[in-house]
Structures are given as C-alpha cells and as structure tokens.
mmCIF file of C-alpha atoms in Angstrom:
data_model
loop_
_atom_site.group_PDB
_atom_site.id
_atom_site.type_symbol
_atom_site.label_atom_id
_atom_site.label_comp_id
_atom_site.label_asym_id
_atom_site.label_seq_id
_atom_site.Cartn_x
_atom_site.Cartn_y
_atom_site.Cartn_z
ATOM 1 C CA UNK A 1 -43.983 -22.108 31.906
ATOM 2 C CA UNK A 2 -42.552 -19.752 29.288
ATOM 3 C CA UNK A 3 -38.954 -20.023 28.145
ATOM 4 C CA UNK A 4 -38.290 -16.501 29.493
ATOM 5 C CA UNK A 5 -39.679 -17.317 32.935
ATOM 6 C CA UNK A 6 -37.705 -20.548 33.017
ATOM 7 C CA UNK A 7 -34.506 -18.666 32.220
ATOM 8 C CA UNK A 8 -35.159 -16.082 34.945
ATOM 9 C CA UNK A 9 -35.936 -18.725 37.557
ATOM 10 C CA UNK A 10 -32.897 -20.701 36.486
ATOM 11 C CA UNK A 11 -30.650 -17.679 36.944
ATOM 12 C CA UNK A 12 -32.067 -17.003 40.395
ATOM 13 C CA UNK A 13 -31.793 -20.591 41.575
ATOM 14 C CA UNK A 14 -28.218 -20.845 40.340
ATOM 15 C CA UNK A 15 -27.274 -18.806 43.406
ATOM 16 C CA UNK A 16 -28.750 -21.302 45.857
ATOM 17 C CA UNK A 17 -29.120 -24.676 44.172
ATOM 18 C CA UNK A 18 -28.710 -27.739 46.431
ATOM 19 C CA UNK A 19 -25.404 -29.532 46.092
ATOM 20 C CA UNK A 20 -23.688 -32.489 47.681
ATOM 21 C CA UNK A 21 -22.251 -32.154 51.185
ATOM 22 C CA UNK A 22 -18.492 -32.359 51.748
ATOM 23 C CA UNK A 23 -16.318 -33.791 54.482
ATOM 24 C CA UNK A 24 -17.046 -31.794 57.635
ATOM 25 C CA UNK A 25 -13.382 -32.098 58.613
ATOM 26 C CA UNK A 26 -12.255 -29.958 55.682
ATOM 27 C CA UNK A 27 -10.290 -26.971 56.953
ATOM 28 C CA UNK A 28 -10.251 -23.442 55.639
ATOM 29 C CA UNK A 29 -6.609 -23.890 54.721
ATOM 30 C CA UNK A 30 -7.327 -27.008 52.655
ATOM 31 C CA UNK A 31 -10.258 -25.295 50.967
ATOM 32 C CA UNK A 32 -8.227 -22.171 50.218
ATOM 33 C CA UNK A 33 -5.247 -24.057 48.867
ATOM 34 C CA UNK A 34 -7.536 -26.223 46.741
ATOM 35 C CA UNK A 35 -9.336 -23.253 45.225
ATOM 36 C CA UNK A 36 -8.784 -21.276 42.015
ATOM 37 C CA UNK A 37 -7.482 -17.758 41.754
ATOM 38 C CA UNK A 38 -9.744 -15.338 39.921
ATOM 39 C CA UNK A 39 -7.930 -15.658 36.601
ATOM 40 C CA UNK A 40 -8.279 -19.446 36.633
ATOM 41 C CA UNK A 41 -11.934 -19.238 37.666
ATOM 42 C CA UNK A 42 -12.616 -16.752 34.880
ATOM 43 C CA UNK A 43 -10.894 -18.921 32.291
ATOM 44 C CA UNK A 44 -13.000 -21.928 33.307
ATOM 45 C CA UNK A 45 -16.336 -20.082 33.486
ATOM 46 C CA UNK A 46 -19.038 -21.586 31.277
ATOM 47 C CA UNK A 47 -21.955 -19.297 32.149
ATOM 48 C CA UNK A 48 -22.164 -15.478 32.107
ATOM 49 C CA UNK A 49 -18.573 -15.412 30.872
ATOM 50 C CA UNK A 50 -18.853 -12.088 29.052
ATOM 51 C CA UNK A 51 -20.429 -10.515 32.117
ATOM 52 C CA UNK A 52 -17.676 -11.840 34.396
ATOM 53 C CA UNK A 53 -15.028 -10.509 32.016
ATOM 54 C CA UNK A 54 -16.742 -7.167 31.497
ATOM 55 C CA UNK A 55 -17.370 -6.495 35.179
ATOM 56 C CA UNK A 56 -13.758 -7.251 36.060
ATOM 57 C CA UNK A 57 -12.397 -5.239 33.139
ATOM 58 C CA UNK A 58 -14.525 -2.188 33.946
ATOM 59 C CA UNK A 59 -14.298 -2.405 37.751
ATOM 60 C CA UNK A 60 -12.928 0.714 39.425
ATOM 61 C CA UNK A 61 -11.913 0.894 43.079
ATOM 62 C CA UNK A 62 -12.318 4.430 44.496
ATOM 63 C CA UNK A 63 -9.128 5.831 45.999
ATOM 64 C CA UNK A 64 -10.827 6.332 49.373
ATOM 65 C CA UNK A 65 -11.830 2.662 49.593
ATOM 66 C CA UNK A 66 -8.405 1.519 48.435
ATOM 67 C CA UNK A 67 -6.761 3.632 51.143
ATOM 68 C CA UNK A 68 -9.062 2.175 53.785
ATOM 69 C CA UNK A 69 -8.409 -1.377 52.627
ATOM 70 C CA UNK A 70 -4.645 -0.864 52.698
ATOM 71 C CA UNK A 71 -4.890 0.593 56.196
ATOM 72 C CA UNK A 72 -6.635 -2.596 57.359
ATOM 73 C CA UNK A 73 -3.269 -4.326 57.208
ATOM 74 C CA UNK A 74 -3.152 -8.080 56.881
ATOM 75 C CA UNK A 75 -2.171 -10.520 55.639
ATOM 76 C CA UNK A 76 -5.730 -11.388 54.633
ATOM 77 C CA UNK A 77 -7.156 -14.194 52.540
ATOM 78 C CA UNK A 78 -10.583 -14.174 50.924
ATOM 79 C CA UNK A 79 -12.113 -17.627 50.514
ATOM 80 C CA UNK A 80 -15.032 -17.255 48.113
ATOM 81 C CA UNK A 81 -17.770 -19.794 47.398
ATOM 82 C CA UNK A 82 -19.178 -18.877 43.979
ATOM 83 C CA UNK A 83 -20.678 -20.366 40.836
ATOM 84 C CA UNK A 84 -20.371 -18.818 37.401
ATOM 85 C CA UNK A 85 -24.123 -18.903 36.680
ATOM 86 C CA UNK A 86 -25.109 -16.941 39.796
ATOM 87 C CA UNK A 87 -26.312 -13.403 39.129
ATOM 88 C CA UNK A 88 -25.132 -12.205 42.547
ATOM 89 C CA UNK A 89 -21.692 -13.783 42.165
ATOM 90 C CA UNK A 90 -21.044 -12.210 38.769
ATOM 91 C CA UNK A 91 -22.090 -8.793 40.022
ATOM 92 C CA UNK A 92 -19.931 -8.780 43.157
ATOM 93 C CA UNK A 93 -16.863 -11.027 42.959
ATOM 94 C CA UNK A 94 -15.188 -9.331 39.949
ATOM 95 C CA UNK A 95 -15.118 -6.095 41.956
ATOM 96 C CA UNK A 96 -13.641 -7.837 44.983
ATOM 97 C CA UNK A 97 -11.035 -9.430 42.701
ATOM 98 C CA UNK A 98 -10.094 -5.993 41.341
ATOM 99 C CA UNK A 99 -9.683 -4.688 44.901
ATOM 100 C CA UNK A 100 -7.514 -7.648 45.907
ATOM 101 C CA UNK A 101 -5.374 -7.143 42.799
ATOM 102 C CA UNK A 102 -4.363 -3.735 44.177
ATOM 103 C CA UNK A 103 -3.521 -4.847 47.721
ATOM 104 C CA UNK A 104 -0.281 -6.255 49.074
ATOM 105 C CA UNK A 105 -0.558 -9.287 51.341
ATOM 106 C CA UNK A 106 -4.151 -10.073 50.332
ATOM 107 C CA UNK A 107 -5.147 -13.163 48.357
ATOM 108 C CA UNK A 108 -8.389 -14.499 46.901
ATOM 109 C CA UNK A 109 -9.287 -18.077 46.046
ATOM 110 C CA UNK A 110 -12.615 -19.362 44.723
ATOM 111 C CA UNK A 111 -14.239 -22.741 45.352
ATOM 112 C CA UNK A 112 -17.481 -24.106 43.965
ATOM 113 C CA UNK A 113 -20.727 -24.652 45.848
ATOM 114 C CA UNK A 114 -20.091 -28.412 45.880
ATOM 115 C CA UNK A 115 -16.793 -28.103 47.737
ATOM 116 C CA UNK A 116 -17.959 -25.158 49.813
ATOM 117 C CA UNK A 117 -21.403 -26.376 50.755
ATOM 118 C CA UNK A 118 -20.707 -26.603 54.486
ATOM 119 C CA UNK A 119 -19.239 -23.081 54.413
ATOM 120 C CA UNK A 120 -22.476 -21.805 52.863
ATOM 121 C CA UNK A 121 -24.614 -23.754 55.323
ATOM 122 C CA UNK A 122 -22.832 -22.221 58.294
ATOM 123 C CA UNK A 123 -23.044 -18.664 56.907
ATOM 124 C CA UNK A 124 -26.655 -18.197 55.887
ATOM 125 C CA UNK A 125 -28.527 -15.168 54.604
ATOM 126 C CA UNK A 126 -30.874 -13.268 56.960
ATOM 127 C CA UNK A 127 -33.808 -15.292 55.594
ATOM 128 C CA UNK A 128 -32.058 -18.595 56.266
ATOM 129 C CA UNK A 129 -30.667 -19.592 52.875
ATOM 130 C CA UNK A 130 -27.288 -21.039 51.971
ATOM 131 C CA UNK A 131 -26.311 -18.889 49.002
ATOM 132 C CA UNK A 132 -23.526 -17.833 46.678
ATOM 133 C CA UNK A 133 -21.424 -15.884 46.836
ATOM 134 C CA UNK A 134 -20.267 -16.573 50.373
ATOM 135 C CA UNK A 135 -17.072 -14.682 51.197
ATOM 136 C CA UNK A 136 -14.959 -15.629 54.221
ATOM 137 C CA UNK A 137 -12.188 -13.329 55.444
ATOM 138 C CA UNK A 138 -9.271 -15.327 56.852
ATOM 139 C CA UNK A 139 -6.152 -14.130 58.597
ATOM 140 C CA UNK A 140 -2.634 -15.381 57.939
ATOM 141 C CA UNK A 141 -3.319 -18.472 60.051
ATOM 142 C CA UNK A 142 -6.497 -19.322 58.100
ATOM 143 C CA UNK A 143 -8.671 -18.351 61.046
ATOM 144 C CA UNK A 144 -12.043 -16.831 60.155
ATOM 145 C CA UNK A 145 -12.168 -13.122 60.943
ATOM 146 C CA UNK A 146 -15.274 -12.028 59.077
ATOM 147 C CA UNK A 147 -17.672 -12.807 56.242
ATOM 148 C CA UNK A 148 -19.912 -11.271 53.589
ATOM 149 C CA UNK A 149 -22.959 -13.069 52.229
ATOM 150 C CA UNK A 150 -24.655 -12.995 48.829
ATOM 151 C CA UNK A 151 -25.181 -9.295 48.062
ATOM 152 C CA UNK A 152 -24.622 -5.756 49.436
ATOM 153 C CA UNK A 153 -26.539 -4.895 52.615
ATOM 154 C CA UNK A 154 -28.491 -2.107 50.901
ATOM 155 C CA UNK A 155 -29.677 -4.420 48.132
ATOM 156 C CA UNK A 156 -30.335 -7.236 50.614
ATOM 157 C CA UNK A 157 -32.639 -4.955 52.600
ATOM 158 C CA UNK A 158 -34.476 -3.819 49.484
ATOM 159 C CA UNK A 159 -34.975 -7.395 48.295
ATOM 160 C CA UNK A 160 -36.150 -8.527 51.751
ATOM 161 C CA UNK A 161 -39.064 -6.094 51.607
ATOM 162 C CA UNK A 162 -40.503 -8.039 48.706
ATOM 163 C CA UNK A 163 -40.384 -5.085 46.344
ATOM 164 C CA UNK A 164 -37.386 -6.232 44.349
ATOM 165 C CA UNK A 165 -37.788 -8.202 41.117
ATOM 166 C CA UNK A 166 -34.979 -10.021 39.322
ATOM 167 C CA UNK A 167 -34.889 -7.299 36.672
ATOM 168 C CA UNK A 168 -34.883 -4.658 39.399
ATOM 169 C CA UNK A 169 -31.982 -6.355 41.119
ATOM 170 C CA UNK A 170 -29.961 -6.494 37.923
ATOM 171 C CA UNK A 171 -30.679 -2.807 37.246
ATOM 172 C CA UNK A 172 -29.481 -1.977 40.779
ATOM 173 C CA UNK A 173 -26.237 -3.850 40.170
ATOM 174 C CA UNK A 174 -25.705 -2.152 36.805
ATOM 175 C CA UNK A 175 -26.080 1.278 38.371
ATOM 176 C CA UNK A 176 -24.009 0.557 41.475
ATOM 177 C CA UNK A 177 -21.033 -0.983 39.634
ATOM 178 C CA UNK A 178 -19.769 -2.853 42.681
ATOM 179 C CA UNK A 179 -19.368 0.180 44.934
ATOM 180 C CA UNK A 180 -21.658 -1.008 47.757
ATOM 181 C CA UNK A 181 -20.052 -4.456 47.639
ATOM 182 C CA UNK A 182 -16.593 -2.967 48.053
ATOM 183 C CA UNK A 183 -17.726 -0.638 50.826
ATOM 184 C CA UNK A 184 -19.302 -3.518 52.774
ATOM 185 C CA UNK A 185 -16.259 -5.766 52.409
ATOM 186 C CA UNK A 186 -13.757 -3.063 53.312
ATOM 187 C CA UNK A 187 -15.799 -2.436 56.458
ATOM 188 C CA UNK A 188 -15.462 -6.138 57.318
ATOM 189 C CA UNK A 189 -11.686 -5.849 56.851
ATOM 190 C CA UNK A 190 -11.529 -2.775 59.076
ATOM 191 C CA UNK A 191 -13.434 -4.476 61.868
ATOM 192 C CA UNK A 192 -11.208 -7.532 61.580
ATOM 193 C CA UNK A 193 -8.134 -5.303 61.875
ATOM 194 C CA UNK A 194 -9.571 -4.031 65.180
ATOM 195 C CA UNK A 195 -10.003 -7.570 66.469
ATOM 196 C CA UNK A 196 -13.754 -7.624 65.838
ATOM 197 C CA UNK A 197 -15.659 -10.166 63.775
ATOM 198 C CA UNK A 198 -18.178 -8.832 61.279
ATOM 199 C CA UNK A 199 -20.406 -10.886 59.046
ATOM 200 C CA UNK A 200 -22.069 -8.518 56.616
ATOM 201 C CA UNK A 201 -25.594 -9.386 55.447
ATOM 202 C CA UNK A 202 -25.755 -12.443 57.693
ATOM 203 C CA UNK A 203 -28.323 -13.164 60.338
#
C-alpha cells in the first residue's frame, strides 16, 4: 500500500475508529461538564491543527441563519463528540463553534470518541456507523432535543450514492465553507424550539 493511500485511509478511518466503551450510566450532564470548550479543544489539537484554526478564523455565519438561530430561543447546549484527526469534524465543528460564539444562552462542549462512544453508538449514520462528529442538542435540563450526525445532509446523500471520493468530499467542504452544516443545525434548533425532535442525517 502506498504512503499516499495509507494517509487517505487513515484520515477517513479517524472519523470512525473503534474505541473503548464507557460507563453506560454516564449522563449527558456529566459528559457536558467534563468536556472542553472549543478554545481548549483547539489548543490541545494534535492533528489538522492549522485546518481547525483556519476554518474557525475564516468562518462566517450569514445574518439570516444567525437571526433564525437567535429566534430558536434556548438555553441550548451542544454536546459534540469529535476527534481532531477527523476530516468531517474539522470541516463542520469550527463553523458550529463560530455560530455558538454569537448566540446568548447557547454553549458548546467537546468530548472525545473514547468518552462519547456510547453517544455515537446510539446515534448512527444512515448506513449504520458510529461516527464523528456526533452533535447532540440539549436543553437547559440536559435533556436531548435533537442531533446532527457526521456531515451535512446534502453531502451525506452524495456520498451514499457511491460517487463521492475522499478528495471530492474535501473539495465539497472547501467550496461550501460550513454553510450547509449551519443550515442543518439551525433547522434542528428550530424544530426543538417547536417541541419536535430532529436528528439530521441519522437513520
């Protein structure tokens, strides 16, 4: 196997590598309070660090999406399962972090795939995988109100047809600049505000 192919496969598998299970009695509150805020996660990142920093620095939240997110009320808490080496995590979570930064009463905490394994297992992708990022929307009482799994719905559909390569996926992310991610997640917030539960890109 070539070094290039090994690197590509390694990057892809970083989003779904098997990890140790955690205590099933762990609560969302304990997980959230034990997590890292985005700044702390970014400071500790060992892989794709420049990409994490660049995506967050350059992220722009359209006024229309920001208005919709603010209208969704709250308080809301985003519990995110992510790993720094995951190509999907680095291309989605910095944009969510930039959105959260501009909202009152909304928090974001990140946990690793070791701690959050059971969260991933119970929120699988349409093709049955436990993957990062897994984003759980919690209310002020740490009750789950919605979720968003792995990648934007439009990209998920394209990849599911078997026509999407790793390079193609990365090109899609570069062109989209987080806009479909933000649109999907704001829609989850809006449905939660109406008392509905939405789990974007989940089966």
